[in-house]
Amino acid sequence: MLVEEKKSGIIDSILERLGINEAPLFRTPDYMYNISYWLGAMVAASFAYTIITGLFLLLYYQPAFAYQSTQTIINSVPYGSVLLFSHLYGSYIMILLAYIHMFRNFYKGAYKKPRELQWVTGVLLLALTLGASFFGYSLVSDVLGVNAIDIGDQLLVGTGIPGATAIVGWLFGPGGSAALSSNPLVRSELFDRLLGWHIIMVFLLGVLFLFHFMLSERYGMTPATREKPKVPSYYTKEEQEKFNPWWPRNFVYMLSIVLITWGIILFVPNLLANINGLPIVINPYPAPQAGSPQAVSVQPYPPWFFLFLFKLVDFLLPNGIPITPILTIALLVVGLVILMLLPFLDPSDSLYVTRRKFWTWIMTTLAVYLVELSVWGYLEPGVPEPTSAQIEFLGPPLVIIGIIVYLWPTERKTKTVSTTATDSRVIKMNITPMEILLGAVGTLSFAATLFNFIQFPTLINGIILVPLGLFAIYALRRISFYVLGGKPVASVGNTSSRISLRKKIAFFGIIALFVVSLVLLGLMWTLPSVGPQATYAGMDLGVILLLWGVAIQLYHYEIFVKE
Ligand code: HEM
Ligand code: HEM
């Protein structure tokens, strides 16, 4: 039988040969084209970014001359500073996003049946991300990295667990002191080992991520609570049929998400690299070399993502003696295991966050503690904290969050609103659990920092107040609309005439963004490619990717969002 040949372009033919149109990638309802459903994709985009830049760094990094080769990367390799700084911030942003993704999935109930394994593997992914970042951070051979090895070494050996010394030898080879050796062979024994672990952890992350993602493909993303309020929450095959196929809409949306994430990863560190006097924990430049005369004046700080742990080891037990290494490790392990087992510990079958009060209380307190302990660890490093100080700082959030969560009215049954692909209305949420979380975190961090500023009115404490204050105002403003104005939680918005005007604006917006990005692209070639000034080109490229990401978002809105 003769099949009628459809006229198609080269790209269509390639896609057809690749079978992308029929690929078993999940179908998505209209309302899921919202960043909250793509946070995992943003984490994955940061992961991909660090892998790409990491492989380039590997070309120049020499374990026997770790610090010197890092300086060479910054000062002599074309765009080396951009590569190194964005690799560092790619990992920072990956960690931040993984936390946000985790808390979002908690509030949305995405850890419940049938996605328990996704949650469990997610917690392991977070732990591995922290591990990979720790080893990467120690590769530089600056005083902070070597200090981090020493702290890790002492913490493990201090537990007194049989075999702890063997584990430390396995992890760190000859130990942090080898970084100070004048013999390159001894130094390379240490940094080869660290590089090995760095790459092993990345490999494990990759394998586990494939499994994590495969599970996403299996069950799709968790439907909105208003659609499926009870476990197990997933769309049936018949329901799926009505949704948008992966190609081309998901691809377009994903591309914009990837570009925006990469744009931020490039822009932020390259901007920070040009600001003088940055606090050492966020400075993209390495600290002085371990063992150098300048290193003596550097206060030991762990990487910011372990600051919470740094404060925890300052805690004194009720009898006044410092918390022991074994207790610290036990607390960490127990906490991690409880977090991992959350899907099995929370028996409720409702996805409404207001019907899961106990765990909402615990998880929100955990989020606040992570921020609070990190800020505390940064402001008062190494200061022993008696039980009274621990209660003073950690008690109020526990009580306040408990009161808010238990007094918050339990969700009443709402009418199910269909928001499948055939539905053309746009459902607008006036408030989300994430906004409540942001409001709580923002206000508490601002209040704590203000209190600290009143006690210690230093410049840096004053500077920190500004972004925190703005963030708190923003977060509270969003919530107050709902609380004071008595607005409904969700509404059906927008008349078609307004949307059509918006689409016109979007159309011209895309053109404007491309024109601006072309100018920036031209500018990039005039900027130096070697040395610290290459960071200007890094910023430029970051803005270009961001603009393209936003332009593709507008394109998605223009083409796919129904009026
Ligand atoms: C195949 C993947 C990767 C390779 C080959 C790689 C390789 C490297 C190398 C060679 C360095 C040392 C750079 C230097 O000091 O000169 C480094 C640093 C680092 N890596 Fe990776 N990496 C990879 C993926 C990752 C991932 C996935 C993360 C985080 C999750 C990460 C986090 C870091 C961090 C935080 C540093 C320290 C950078 C600095 O302090 O400026 N890396 N990596
Ligand atoms: C390296 C870190 C991680 C990566 C790369 C990653 C990636 C992803 C991706 C791509 C998805 C598909 C949906 C989406 O884009 O949001 C997803 C979903 C999911 N992830 Fe992760 N994830 C990571 C860490 C975590 C963590 C720390 C948790 C929780 C402890 C977690 C739990 C989940 C759950 C429950 C889902 C299903 C979401 C839903 O059904 O709505 N993941 N993850």
XYZ file of N, CA, C and O and ligand atoms in Angstrom, residues 26 36-44 47 94 98-99 101-102 104-105 110-111 115 118-123 125-126 129 205 209 212-213 216 220-222 339, ligand 2:
199
model
N 6.174 11.851 29.710
C 4.806 12.053 30.210
C 4.061 13.221 29.572
O 4.615 14.212 29.165
N 6.525 25.771 39.603
C 6.462 24.884 40.766
C 6.572 23.404 40.338
O 7.080 22.572 41.088
N 6.084 23.096 39.121
C 6.138 21.715 38.646
C 7.461 21.401 37.940
O 7.668 20.294 37.467
N 8.344 22.374 37.847
C 9.569 22.194 37.073
C 10.813 22.431 37.922
O 11.912 22.595 37.382
N 10.625 22.437 39.238
C 11.790 22.692 40.095
C 12.823 21.568 39.952
O 14.024 21.811 39.945
N 12.321 20.322 39.830
C 13.230 19.188 39.642
C 14.027 19.365 38.358
O 15.222 19.065 38.295
N 13.346 19.886 37.321
C 14.039 20.112 36.048
C 15.124 21.169 36.236
O 16.197 21.082 35.628
N 14.854 22.144 37.091
C 15.873 23.178 37.339
C 17.075 22.580 38.069
O 18.229 22.912 37.782
N 16.798 21.666 39.031
C 17.913 20.999 39.727
C 18.719 20.202 38.712
O 19.958 20.252 38.689
N 17.999 19.487 37.839
C 18.685 18.662 36.837
C 19.502 19.550 35.884
O 20.606 19.171 35.475
N 22.625 20.458 37.550
C 23.495 19.273 37.585
C 24.220 19.134 36.241
O 25.454 18.969 36.198
N 22.390 24.374 42.663
C 21.804 23.028 42.657
C 21.347 22.642 44.072
O 20.258 22.093 44.263
N 17.566 22.071 45.186
C 17.178 20.736 45.670
C 16.376 20.876 46.973
O 15.377 20.182 47.181
N 16.798 21.798 47.843
C 16.040 22.036 49.079
C 14.640 22.566 48.754
O 13.639 22.099 49.310
N 12.937 22.263 46.006
C 12.205 21.167 45.350
C 11.682 20.196 46.422
O 10.532 19.767 46.374
N 12.514 19.896 47.410
C 12.110 18.964 48.462
C 10.944 19.535 49.279
O 9.926 18.867 49.479
N 8.889 21.907 48.486
C 7.701 22.031 47.613
C 6.988 20.679 47.527
O 5.771 20.591 47.624
N 7.769 19.625 47.333
C 7.154 18.305 47.200
C 6.514 17.856 48.501
O 5.538 17.117 48.503
N 3.651 15.354 47.374
C 4.160 14.530 46.276
C 4.958 13.325 46.774
O 5.361 12.483 45.978
N 5.207 13.242 48.087
C 5.982 12.111 48.611
C 5.087 10.908 48.889
O 5.559 9.826 49.225
N 4.520 7.683 45.101
C 5.841 8.285 44.817
C 6.809 8.177 45.995
O 7.745 8.974 46.103
N 10.374 7.910 45.059
C 10.930 9.157 44.518
C 11.422 10.038 45.649
O 12.446 10.702 45.548
N 10.662 10.041 46.728
C 11.078 10.827 47.891
C 12.375 10.250 48.477
O 13.326 10.965 48.745
N 12.386 8.914 48.664
C 13.560 8.261 49.267
C 14.813 8.533 48.414
O 15.854 8.964 48.928
N 14.674 8.337 47.104
C 15.844 8.580 46.245
C 16.184 10.070 46.234
O 17.351 10.440 46.127
N 15.167 10.926 46.388
C 15.406 12.373 46.429
C 16.292 12.744 47.606
O 17.263 13.495 47.455
N 15.992 12.172 48.789
C 16.802 12.501 49.973
C 18.245 12.041 49.742
O 19.199 12.756 50.068
N 19.683 11.792 46.877
C 20.266 12.718 45.885
C 20.761 13.990 46.578
O 21.838 14.499 46.268
N 19.970 14.476 47.523
C 20.372 15.689 48.245
C 21.675 15.436 49.008
O 22.616 16.237 48.959
N 24.517 15.268 46.652
C 24.859 16.592 46.122
C 25.740 17.327 47.126
O 26.749 17.951 46.752
N 25.375 10.234 41.632
C 24.273 11.193 41.476
C 23.569 10.954 40.140
O 22.339 10.918 40.081
N 19.855 9.754 39.731
C 18.951 10.709 39.097
C 18.148 10.035 37.992
O 16.949 10.264 37.840
N 15.429 8.241 39.644
C 14.489 9.243 40.168
C 13.605 9.776 39.034
O 12.388 9.875 39.164
N 14.236 10.047 37.912
C 13.514 10.625 36.782
C 12.617 9.581 36.124
O 11.495 9.874 35.711
N 9.483 9.448 37.796
C 8.632 10.577 37.409
C 7.871 10.252 36.139
O 6.706 10.582 35.984
N 4.044 10.287 36.385
C 3.716 11.679 36.053
C 3.882 12.540 37.287
O 4.138 12.036 38.380
N 3.705 13.838 37.117
C 3.840 14.709 38.286
C 2.546 14.665 39.085
O 1.474 14.384 38.543
N 2.671 14.924 40.369
C 1.494 14.863 41.247
C 0.458 15.902 40.812
O 0.774 17.084 40.731
N 13.737 11.732 57.687
C 13.337 12.479 56.493
C 13.066 11.516 55.332
O 12.082 11.640 54.612
C 19.916 16.226 42.817
C 18.747 16.436 43.195
C 17.437 16.187 42.454
C 17.151 16.157 41.107
C 18.114 16.381 39.939
C 15.732 15.902 40.993
C 15.026 15.836 39.788
C 13.669 15.653 39.682
C 12.905 15.774 38.457
C 13.477 16.154 37.095
C 11.600 15.509 38.758
C 10.418 15.554 37.770
C 9.442 16.650 38.131
C 10.035 18.010 38.247
O 10.708 18.474 37.317
O 9.871 18.632 39.339
C 11.531 15.215 40.176
C 10.389 14.886 40.860
C 10.352 14.574 42.198
N 11.408 14.661 43.101
Fe 13.287 15.204 42.665
N 15.194 15.749 42.244
C 16.210 15.938 43.161
C 16.104 15.935 44.538
C 14.951 15.597 45.215
C 14.785 15.653 46.636
C 15.847 16.158 47.627
C 13.530 15.205 46.915
C 12.846 15.039 48.252
C 13.381 14.619 49.299
C 12.896 14.855 45.660
C 11.641 14.316 45.514
C 10.940 14.290 44.338
C 9.523 13.918 44.245
C 8.630 13.456 45.393
C 9.160 14.111 42.909
C 7.756 13.922 42.298
C 7.146 15.301 42.167
C 5.723 15.288 41.751
O 5.169 14.216 41.548
O 5.131 16.388 41.663
N 13.790 15.125 44.641
N 12.815 15.309 40.708
